[in-house]
Each structure stands twice: as structure tokens, then as C-alpha cells.
Short mmCIF file of C-alpha atoms in Angstrom, two decimals:
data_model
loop_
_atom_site.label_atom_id
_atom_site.label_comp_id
_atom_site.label_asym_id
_atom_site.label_seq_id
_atom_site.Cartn_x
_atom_site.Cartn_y
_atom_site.Cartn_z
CA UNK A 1 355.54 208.43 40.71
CA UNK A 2 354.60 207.63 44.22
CA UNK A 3 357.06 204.67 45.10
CA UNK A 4 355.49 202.10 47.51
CA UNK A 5 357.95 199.36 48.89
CA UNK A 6 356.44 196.42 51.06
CA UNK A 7 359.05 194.62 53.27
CA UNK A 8 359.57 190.94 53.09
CA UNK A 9 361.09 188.42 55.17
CA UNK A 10 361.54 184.67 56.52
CA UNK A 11 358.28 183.33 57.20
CA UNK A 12 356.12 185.71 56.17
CA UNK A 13 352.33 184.90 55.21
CA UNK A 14 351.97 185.55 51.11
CA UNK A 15 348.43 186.86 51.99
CA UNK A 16 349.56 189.81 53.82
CA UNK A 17 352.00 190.47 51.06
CA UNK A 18 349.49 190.51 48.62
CA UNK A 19 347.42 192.91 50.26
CA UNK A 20 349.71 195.91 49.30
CA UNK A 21 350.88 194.43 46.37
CA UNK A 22 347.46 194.02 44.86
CA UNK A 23 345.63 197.22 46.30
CA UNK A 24 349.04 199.45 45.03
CA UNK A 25 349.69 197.26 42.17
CA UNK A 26 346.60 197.85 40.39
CA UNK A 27 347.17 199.60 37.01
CA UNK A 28 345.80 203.28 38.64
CA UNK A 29 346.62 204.36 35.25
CA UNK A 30 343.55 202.36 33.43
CA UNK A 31 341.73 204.95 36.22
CA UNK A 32 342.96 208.24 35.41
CA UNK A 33 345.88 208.53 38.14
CA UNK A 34 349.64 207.86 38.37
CA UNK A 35 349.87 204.39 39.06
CA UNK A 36 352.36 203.93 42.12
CA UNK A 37 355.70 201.75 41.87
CA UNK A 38 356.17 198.60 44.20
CA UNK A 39 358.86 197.03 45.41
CA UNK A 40 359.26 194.86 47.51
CA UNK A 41 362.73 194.73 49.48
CA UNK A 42 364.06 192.29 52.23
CA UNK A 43 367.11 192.14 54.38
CA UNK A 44 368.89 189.91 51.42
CA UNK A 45 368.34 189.71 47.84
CA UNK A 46 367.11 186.20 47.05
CA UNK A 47 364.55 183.28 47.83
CA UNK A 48 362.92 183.57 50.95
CA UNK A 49 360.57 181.01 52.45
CA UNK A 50 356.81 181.77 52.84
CA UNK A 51 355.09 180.50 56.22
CA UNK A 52 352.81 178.17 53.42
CA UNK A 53 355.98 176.29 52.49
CA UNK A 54 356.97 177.66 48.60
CA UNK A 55 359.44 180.52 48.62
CA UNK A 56 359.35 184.17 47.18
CA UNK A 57 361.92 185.62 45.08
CA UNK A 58 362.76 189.27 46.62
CA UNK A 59 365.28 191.87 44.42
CA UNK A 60 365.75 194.53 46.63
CA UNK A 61 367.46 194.81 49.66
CA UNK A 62 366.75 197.22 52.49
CA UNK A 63 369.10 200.07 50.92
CA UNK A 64 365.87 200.40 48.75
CA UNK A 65 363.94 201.82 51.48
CA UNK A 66 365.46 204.80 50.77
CA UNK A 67 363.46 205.62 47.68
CA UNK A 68 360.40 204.95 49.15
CA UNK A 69 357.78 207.30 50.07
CA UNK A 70 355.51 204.74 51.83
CA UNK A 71 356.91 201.74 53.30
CA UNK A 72 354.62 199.05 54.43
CA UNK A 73 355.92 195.99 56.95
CA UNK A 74 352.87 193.19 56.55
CA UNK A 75 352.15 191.51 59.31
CA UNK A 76 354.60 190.09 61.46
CA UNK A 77 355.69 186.53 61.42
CA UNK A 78 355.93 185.98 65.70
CA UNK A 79 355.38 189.28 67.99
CA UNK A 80 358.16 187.52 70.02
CA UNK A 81 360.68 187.49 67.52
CA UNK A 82 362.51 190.81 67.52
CA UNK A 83 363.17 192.67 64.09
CA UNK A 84 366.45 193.17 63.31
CA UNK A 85 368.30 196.20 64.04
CA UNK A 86 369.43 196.50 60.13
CA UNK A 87 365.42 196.81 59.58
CA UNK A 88 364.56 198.87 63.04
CA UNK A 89 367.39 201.47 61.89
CA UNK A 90 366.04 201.33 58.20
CA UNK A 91 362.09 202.28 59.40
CA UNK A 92 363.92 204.97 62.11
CA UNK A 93 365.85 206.81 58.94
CA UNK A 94 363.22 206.61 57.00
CA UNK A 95 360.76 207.68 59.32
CA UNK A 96 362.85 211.11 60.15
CA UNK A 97 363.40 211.56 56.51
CA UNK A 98 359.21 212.12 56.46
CA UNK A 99 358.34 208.56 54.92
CA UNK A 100 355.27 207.53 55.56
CA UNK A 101 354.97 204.07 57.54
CA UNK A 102 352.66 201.64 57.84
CA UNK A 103 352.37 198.34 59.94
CA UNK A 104 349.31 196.18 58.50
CA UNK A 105 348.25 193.62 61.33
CA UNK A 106 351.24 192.18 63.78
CA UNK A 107 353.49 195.18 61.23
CA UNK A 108 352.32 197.26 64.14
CA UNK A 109 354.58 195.62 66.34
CA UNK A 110 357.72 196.26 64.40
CA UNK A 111 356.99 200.32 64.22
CA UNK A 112 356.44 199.39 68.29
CA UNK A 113 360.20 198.04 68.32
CA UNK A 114 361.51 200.60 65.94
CA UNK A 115 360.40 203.43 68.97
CA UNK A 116 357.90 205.16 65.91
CA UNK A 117 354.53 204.30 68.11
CA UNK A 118 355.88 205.60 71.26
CA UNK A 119 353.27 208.35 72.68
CA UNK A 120 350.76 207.28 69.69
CA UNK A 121 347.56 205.73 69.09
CA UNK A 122 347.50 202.23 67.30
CA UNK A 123 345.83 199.24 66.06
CA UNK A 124 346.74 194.94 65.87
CA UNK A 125 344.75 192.26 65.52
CA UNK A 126 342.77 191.73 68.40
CA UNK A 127 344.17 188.24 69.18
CA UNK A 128 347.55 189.88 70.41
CA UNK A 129 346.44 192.69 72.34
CA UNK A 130 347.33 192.04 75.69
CA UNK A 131 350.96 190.94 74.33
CA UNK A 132 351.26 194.27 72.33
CA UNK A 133 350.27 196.22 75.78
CA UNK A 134 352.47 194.08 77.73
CA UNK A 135 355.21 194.56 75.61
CA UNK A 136 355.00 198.55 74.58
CA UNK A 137 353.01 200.46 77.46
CA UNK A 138 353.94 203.67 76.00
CA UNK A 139 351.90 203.02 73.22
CA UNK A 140 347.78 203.55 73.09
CA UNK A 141 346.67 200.56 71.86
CA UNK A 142 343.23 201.04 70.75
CA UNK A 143 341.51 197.46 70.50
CA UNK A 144 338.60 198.18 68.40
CA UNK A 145 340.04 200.41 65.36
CA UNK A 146 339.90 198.51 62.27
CA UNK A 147 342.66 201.08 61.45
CA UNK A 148 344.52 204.20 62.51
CA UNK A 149 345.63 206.97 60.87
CA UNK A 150 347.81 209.30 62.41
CA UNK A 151 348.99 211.10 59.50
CA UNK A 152 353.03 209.97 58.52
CA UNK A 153 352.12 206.29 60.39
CA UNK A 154 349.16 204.27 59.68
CA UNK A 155 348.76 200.45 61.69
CA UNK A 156 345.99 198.27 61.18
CA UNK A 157 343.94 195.21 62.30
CA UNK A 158 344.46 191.74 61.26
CA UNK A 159 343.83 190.28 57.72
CA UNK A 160 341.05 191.76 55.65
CA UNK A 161 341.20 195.14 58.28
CA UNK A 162 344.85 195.38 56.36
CA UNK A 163 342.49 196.01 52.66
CA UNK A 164 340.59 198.47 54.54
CA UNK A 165 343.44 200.46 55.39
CA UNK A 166 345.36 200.13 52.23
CA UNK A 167 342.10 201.64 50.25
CA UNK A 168 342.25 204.23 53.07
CA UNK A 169 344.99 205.43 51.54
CA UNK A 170 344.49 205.13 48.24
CA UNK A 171 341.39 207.23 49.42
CA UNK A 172 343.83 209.89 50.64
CA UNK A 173 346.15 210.07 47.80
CA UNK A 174 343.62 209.59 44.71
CA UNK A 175 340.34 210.20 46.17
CA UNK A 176 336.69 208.12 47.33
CA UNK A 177 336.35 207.14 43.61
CA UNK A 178 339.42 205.64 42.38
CA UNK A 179 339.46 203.90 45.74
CA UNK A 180 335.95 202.71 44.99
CA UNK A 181 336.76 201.40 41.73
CA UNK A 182 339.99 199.14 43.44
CA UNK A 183 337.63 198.24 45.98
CA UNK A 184 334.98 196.95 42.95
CA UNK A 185 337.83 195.01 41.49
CA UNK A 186 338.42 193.46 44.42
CA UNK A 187 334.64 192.49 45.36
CA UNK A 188 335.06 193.98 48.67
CA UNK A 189 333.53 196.81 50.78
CA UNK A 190 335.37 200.06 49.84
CA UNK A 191 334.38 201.35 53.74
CA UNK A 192 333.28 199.29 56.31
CA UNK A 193 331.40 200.75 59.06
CA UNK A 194 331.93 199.31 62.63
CA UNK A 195 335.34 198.14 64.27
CA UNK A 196 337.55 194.54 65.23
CA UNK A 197 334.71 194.44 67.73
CA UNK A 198 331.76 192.71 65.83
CA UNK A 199 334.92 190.05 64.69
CA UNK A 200 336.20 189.22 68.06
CA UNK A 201 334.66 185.89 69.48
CA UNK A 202 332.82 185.71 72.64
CA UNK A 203 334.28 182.62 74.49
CA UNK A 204 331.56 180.07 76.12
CA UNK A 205 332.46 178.10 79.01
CA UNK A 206 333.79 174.83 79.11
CA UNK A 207 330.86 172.30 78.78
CA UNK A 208 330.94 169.36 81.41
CA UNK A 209 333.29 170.99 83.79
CA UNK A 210 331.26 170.36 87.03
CA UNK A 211 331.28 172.87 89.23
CA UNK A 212 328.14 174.68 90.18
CA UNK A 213 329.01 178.18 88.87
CA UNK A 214 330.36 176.88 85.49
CA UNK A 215 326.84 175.10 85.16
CA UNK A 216 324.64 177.77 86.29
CA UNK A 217 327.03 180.03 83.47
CA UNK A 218 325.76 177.38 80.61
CA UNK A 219 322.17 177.34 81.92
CA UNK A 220 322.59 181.57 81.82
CA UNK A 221 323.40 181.09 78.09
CA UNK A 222 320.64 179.06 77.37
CA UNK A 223 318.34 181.53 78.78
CA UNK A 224 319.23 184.42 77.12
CA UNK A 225 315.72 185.30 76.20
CA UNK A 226 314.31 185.10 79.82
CA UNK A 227 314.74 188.02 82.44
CA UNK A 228 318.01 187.11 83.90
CA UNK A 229 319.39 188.45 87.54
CA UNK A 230 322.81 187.94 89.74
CA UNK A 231 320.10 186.67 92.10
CA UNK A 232 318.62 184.36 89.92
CA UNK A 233 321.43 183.07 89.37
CA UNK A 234 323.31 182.92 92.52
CA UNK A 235 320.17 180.79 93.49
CA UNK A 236 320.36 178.37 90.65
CA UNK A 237 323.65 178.00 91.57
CA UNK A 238 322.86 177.40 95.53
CA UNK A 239 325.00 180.35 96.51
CA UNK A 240 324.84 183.11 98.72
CA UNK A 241 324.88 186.36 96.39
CA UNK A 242 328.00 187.19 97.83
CA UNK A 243 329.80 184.07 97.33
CA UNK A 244 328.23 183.69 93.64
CA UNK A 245 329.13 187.83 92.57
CA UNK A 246 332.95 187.10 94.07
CA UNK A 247 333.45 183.60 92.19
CA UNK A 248 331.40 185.15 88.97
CA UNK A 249 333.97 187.96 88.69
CA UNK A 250 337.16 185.32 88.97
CA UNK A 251 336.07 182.81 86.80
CA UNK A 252 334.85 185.30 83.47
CA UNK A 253 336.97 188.38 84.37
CA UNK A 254 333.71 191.06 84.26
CA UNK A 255 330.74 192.33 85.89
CA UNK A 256 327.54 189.81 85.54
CA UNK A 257 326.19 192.55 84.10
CA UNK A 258 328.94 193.15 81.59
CA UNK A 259 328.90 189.63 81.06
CA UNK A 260 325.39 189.11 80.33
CA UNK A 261 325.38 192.27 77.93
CA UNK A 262 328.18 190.48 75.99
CA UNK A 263 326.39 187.20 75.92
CA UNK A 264 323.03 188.89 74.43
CA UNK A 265 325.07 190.98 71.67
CA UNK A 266 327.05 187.70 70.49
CA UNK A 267 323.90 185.78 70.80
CA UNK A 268 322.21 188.53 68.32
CA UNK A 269 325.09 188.52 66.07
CA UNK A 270 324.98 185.39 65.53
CA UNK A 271 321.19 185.65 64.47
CA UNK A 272 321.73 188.82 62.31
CA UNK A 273 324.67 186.89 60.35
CA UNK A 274 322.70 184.00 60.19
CA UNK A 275 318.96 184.31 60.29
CA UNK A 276 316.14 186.51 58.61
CA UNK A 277 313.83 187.54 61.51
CA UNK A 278 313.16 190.50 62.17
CA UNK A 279 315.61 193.11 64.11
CA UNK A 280 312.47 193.23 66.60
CA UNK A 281 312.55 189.51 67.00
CA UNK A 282 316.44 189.04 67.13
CA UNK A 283 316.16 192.00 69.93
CA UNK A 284 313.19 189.31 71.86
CA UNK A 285 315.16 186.14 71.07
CA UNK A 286 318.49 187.26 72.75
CA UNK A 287 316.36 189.16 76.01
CA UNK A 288 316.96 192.50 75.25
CA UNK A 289 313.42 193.41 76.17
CA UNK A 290 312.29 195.92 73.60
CA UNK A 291 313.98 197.31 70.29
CA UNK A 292 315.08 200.75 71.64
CA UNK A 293 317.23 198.89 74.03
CA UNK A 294 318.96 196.67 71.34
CA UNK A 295 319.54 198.89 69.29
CA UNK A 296 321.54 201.10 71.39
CA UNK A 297 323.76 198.42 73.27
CA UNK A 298 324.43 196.89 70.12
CA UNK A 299 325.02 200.12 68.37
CA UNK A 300 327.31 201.06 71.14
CA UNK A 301 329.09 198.12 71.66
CA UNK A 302 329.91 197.63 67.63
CA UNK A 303 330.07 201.27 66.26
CA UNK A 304 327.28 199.87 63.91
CA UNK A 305 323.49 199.15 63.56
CA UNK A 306 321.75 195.98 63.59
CA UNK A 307 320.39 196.66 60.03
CA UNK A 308 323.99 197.63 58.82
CA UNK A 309 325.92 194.73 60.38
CA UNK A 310 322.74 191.97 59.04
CA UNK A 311 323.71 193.33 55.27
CA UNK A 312 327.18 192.69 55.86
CA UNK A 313 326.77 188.96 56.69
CA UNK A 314 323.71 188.32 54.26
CA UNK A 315 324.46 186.53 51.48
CA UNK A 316 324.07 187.95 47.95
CA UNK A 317 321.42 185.70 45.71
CA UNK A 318 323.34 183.79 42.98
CA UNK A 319 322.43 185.85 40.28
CA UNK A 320 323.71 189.10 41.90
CA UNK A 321 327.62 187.37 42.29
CA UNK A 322 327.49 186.61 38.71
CA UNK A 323 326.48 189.89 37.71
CA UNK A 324 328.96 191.41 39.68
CA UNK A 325 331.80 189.21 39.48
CA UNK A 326 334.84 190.93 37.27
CA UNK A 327 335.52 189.02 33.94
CA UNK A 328 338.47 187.16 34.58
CA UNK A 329 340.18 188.50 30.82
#
């Protein structure tokens, strides 16, 4: 039996803990395959409080770890409060011992502390990228993966990217169907397509704030559908091009043209998740200029197609949810 121990401690979120707990908890047995044995272990035997304000009960201790062949740390409570050496040295031992290890969400930057990432490629939640690259340079952090699998370590995304990479491998131990039929009792995707991009929120500009450039920015955004140019805009604004590319660049970090890419894919994802025009219309409404275009920047950009990322938003008639919706006996 495949022995699966989750690590607990102060503060953690229960939903993160319940994302291993429920994928690997699930009676694989019922399915045709060795279930796997959880535990869940924490620096102290006891009650432990829960960053929701109730407290868990936890009955192993670290010295568990060692009959574990995957060990999974849930996401973090604060990237800026170190792990403990106790649990650092634990996830070291274990890793050299050929455990597999997995950090689901801000987990990643525990296996970061513990040294197990150096040289490697991994994956957090978008939010706390630039403090994971700050803080561990020797690691590849690659901002878009909605997981990474590098064979004895596996890191993830934030929240439901941490299901996706527990039926990943479920996927690899048991196989596409029994991690099909989790993913059915869960009424979730059992593979999404695309990456943390199409999640990440495009920031708009503060309204009211004054200043030409800031205004000419929200006029940009409300023109989405019209040819747009740096020179166009630099004369809206009343500046030399010059002056308006140098102050552009400060004030939003990119290229106008990088800028006004970002602002037309947001703009359409917002219509896709939303709307039920056409992809030809969505393409017109946010200024791409023809279809062919769209579809590649936004294909490019998301590591998924228009079509694909609409059915992911749309919302299933009434009917279908019932029909689909596990008894709860």
C-alpha cells in the first residue's frame, strides 16, 4: 500500500489540506486499485489551529515521514515565515531516501528552503512570484505551469491548480481512468488545458488620478476596439512621442505594444467567460482586427483556444448539474 502523508501545521488553510486528503483518500478500492494510506503528521501530536479559526486534531508526528512514499506540504501559511529545521531536515532525509515530494501552492516554497528545488524547474501561485524569485534565484520558477513534474518532486499552482496536480498523479500511479473517475466524483476537470496565465488578473489603472498619461491609459482601454497607436496616443495625451513612450514604460512596466496586447486578451476573456458572441465578434469587439490574429495571440499567450477557454467558463444549463451531480448517499 502506497502510503501518502500530508504535513500539517499552525495556521494552515483546511482547504489545502483537503485537497490531498480527498483526491488520496478516496476509496481507490471501490475502483479496482490499492487504495493509498494517509496520514497526516505535524511537528507535535495534538490540536493545531486552522487559519479559519477551529482547530485540527493531528496523530502523527514528523518521525512518520519516514514511512511515507509521497509526502505532500500544502500550501504554506506566510512565504516569510521560515520552516523549521526539524521539518527542512525531515523533507532532506526523506528526499535522499527516494521519497517522492510535493509542494502544492506556497508548499513550493518549503522544498525551496529545504535546498530540494535548487537547479530545478517549479511552480507557485502566481501572486508570490516575484517573492519566490527574490528569495531562491537558483531555482527556475516557471510562472505559467499549472504544475510541474520533475519526476521524485512535483510543485504546483495555487488552490484548485493543487487538484490538478494531485489527479496528475493519481494519473501516474493508477492510470487516465481511475483518475477520471476521482475527477467525476469531484465535479471537476480531470485535465485542464492552458496554464496560471488565463487566471492571473490584468490590473487597470487607477481611475481619477489626474495626470495626462494615466487618462489617456483609461481612454486606451475604452477603445480597445478602435485601431490604437503609441502616436495616437502620445497625441491624446499632448506629448511628444518620446516623452509619452519613456513615461508609458515607467508607469505600466512594458512595451505599449505589450501592453495593449495584454489589454485586448483580458478584454476578450472577459467576453468569452461572460458573453455568447461569436469568437469572430469577441476577436472585433476587443480590436484584434480579424480572427486569424486572435486566435493566435490568444492561443499563445494562454496555451489554449478561444473555443476551449469559452467552455471552461460557460455555465452548464440546470438540468445538466442535476444530472451530473453525485448522489450524496
Amino acid at each position: 500500500m502506497h502510503t501518502v502523508a500530508v504535513v500539517a501545521f499552525e495556521g494552515i488553510s483546511p482547504f489545502h489540506l483537503s485537497v490531498p486528503c480527498i483526491v488520496f483518500g478516496d476509496d481507490l478500492l471501490k475502483l479496482g486499485v490499492p487504495r493509498y494510506r494517509l496520514l497526516i503528521a505535524g511537528e507535535k501530536v495534538g490540536s493545531i489551529r486552522t487559519m479559519s479559526g477551529f482547530s485540527i486534531e493531528v496523530e502523527h508526528n514528523l518521525s512518520s515521514l519516514c514511512e511515507a512514499d509521497t509526502i505532500i506540504v500544502p500550501a504554506w501559511d506566510d512565504p516569510g515565515n521560515r520552516p523549521s529545521a526539524a521539518l527542512l531536515n525531515a523533507l532532506r532525509t526523506a528526499h535522499d531516501r527516494g521519497v517522492r515530494i510535493v509542494g502544492l501552492c506556497l508548499g513550493t516554497f518549503v522544498l525551496a528552503e529545504a535546498g530540494l528545488l535548487d537547479g530545478r524547474t517549479a511552480s507557485t501561485h502566481w501572486a508570490w512570484a516575484d517573492e519566490f524569485e527574490r528569495a531562491h534565484p537558483q531555482v527556475a520558477l516557471n510562472r505559467n505551469a499549472l504544475y510541474i513534474d520533475e519526476g521524485d518532486i512535483l510543485t504546483s499552482a495555487g488552490t484548485a491548480a493543487a487538484i490538478d496536480c494531485c489527479l496528475h498523479i493519481v494519473r501516474n500511479d493508477h492510470g487516465a481512468e481511475i483518475a477520471n473517475r476521482i475527477a467525476r466524483r469531484l465535479v471537476v476537470a480531470p485535465h485542464r488545458h492552458g496554464d496560471q496565465a488565463q487566471y492571473i488578473e490584468a490590473p487597470l489603472p487607477a481611475p481619477g488620478s489626474g495626470d495626462p498619461l494615466s487618462a489617456t491609459i483609461a481612454w486606451a482601454i475604452e477603445h480597445l476596439d478602435e485601431p490604437l497607436s503609441l502616436e495616437r496616443l502620445a497625441d491624446h495625451a499632448g506629448m511628444s512621442l518620446r516623452s509619452f513612450t519613456r513615461h508609458f514604460r515607467k508607469k505600466t512596466g512594458t512595451t505599449f505594444s505589450q501592453w495593449l496586447l495584454q489589454q485586448r486578451l483580458a478584454v476578450a476573456q472577459r467576453l468569452l467567460e461572460t458573453g455568447s458572441c461569436s469568437v469572430d465578434h469577441v476577436a472585433e469587439m476587443a480590436g484584434f482586427g480579424s480572427t486569424v490574429s486572435f486566435r493566435q495571440h490568444f492561443t499563445r499567450a494562454l496555451s489554449i483556444s478561444p473555443a476551449s477557454y469559452r467552455r471552461q467558463f460557460r455555465n452548464r444549463p440546470t438540468t445538466e448539474i442535476a444530472r451530473t451531480t453525485p448522489n450524496p448517499s
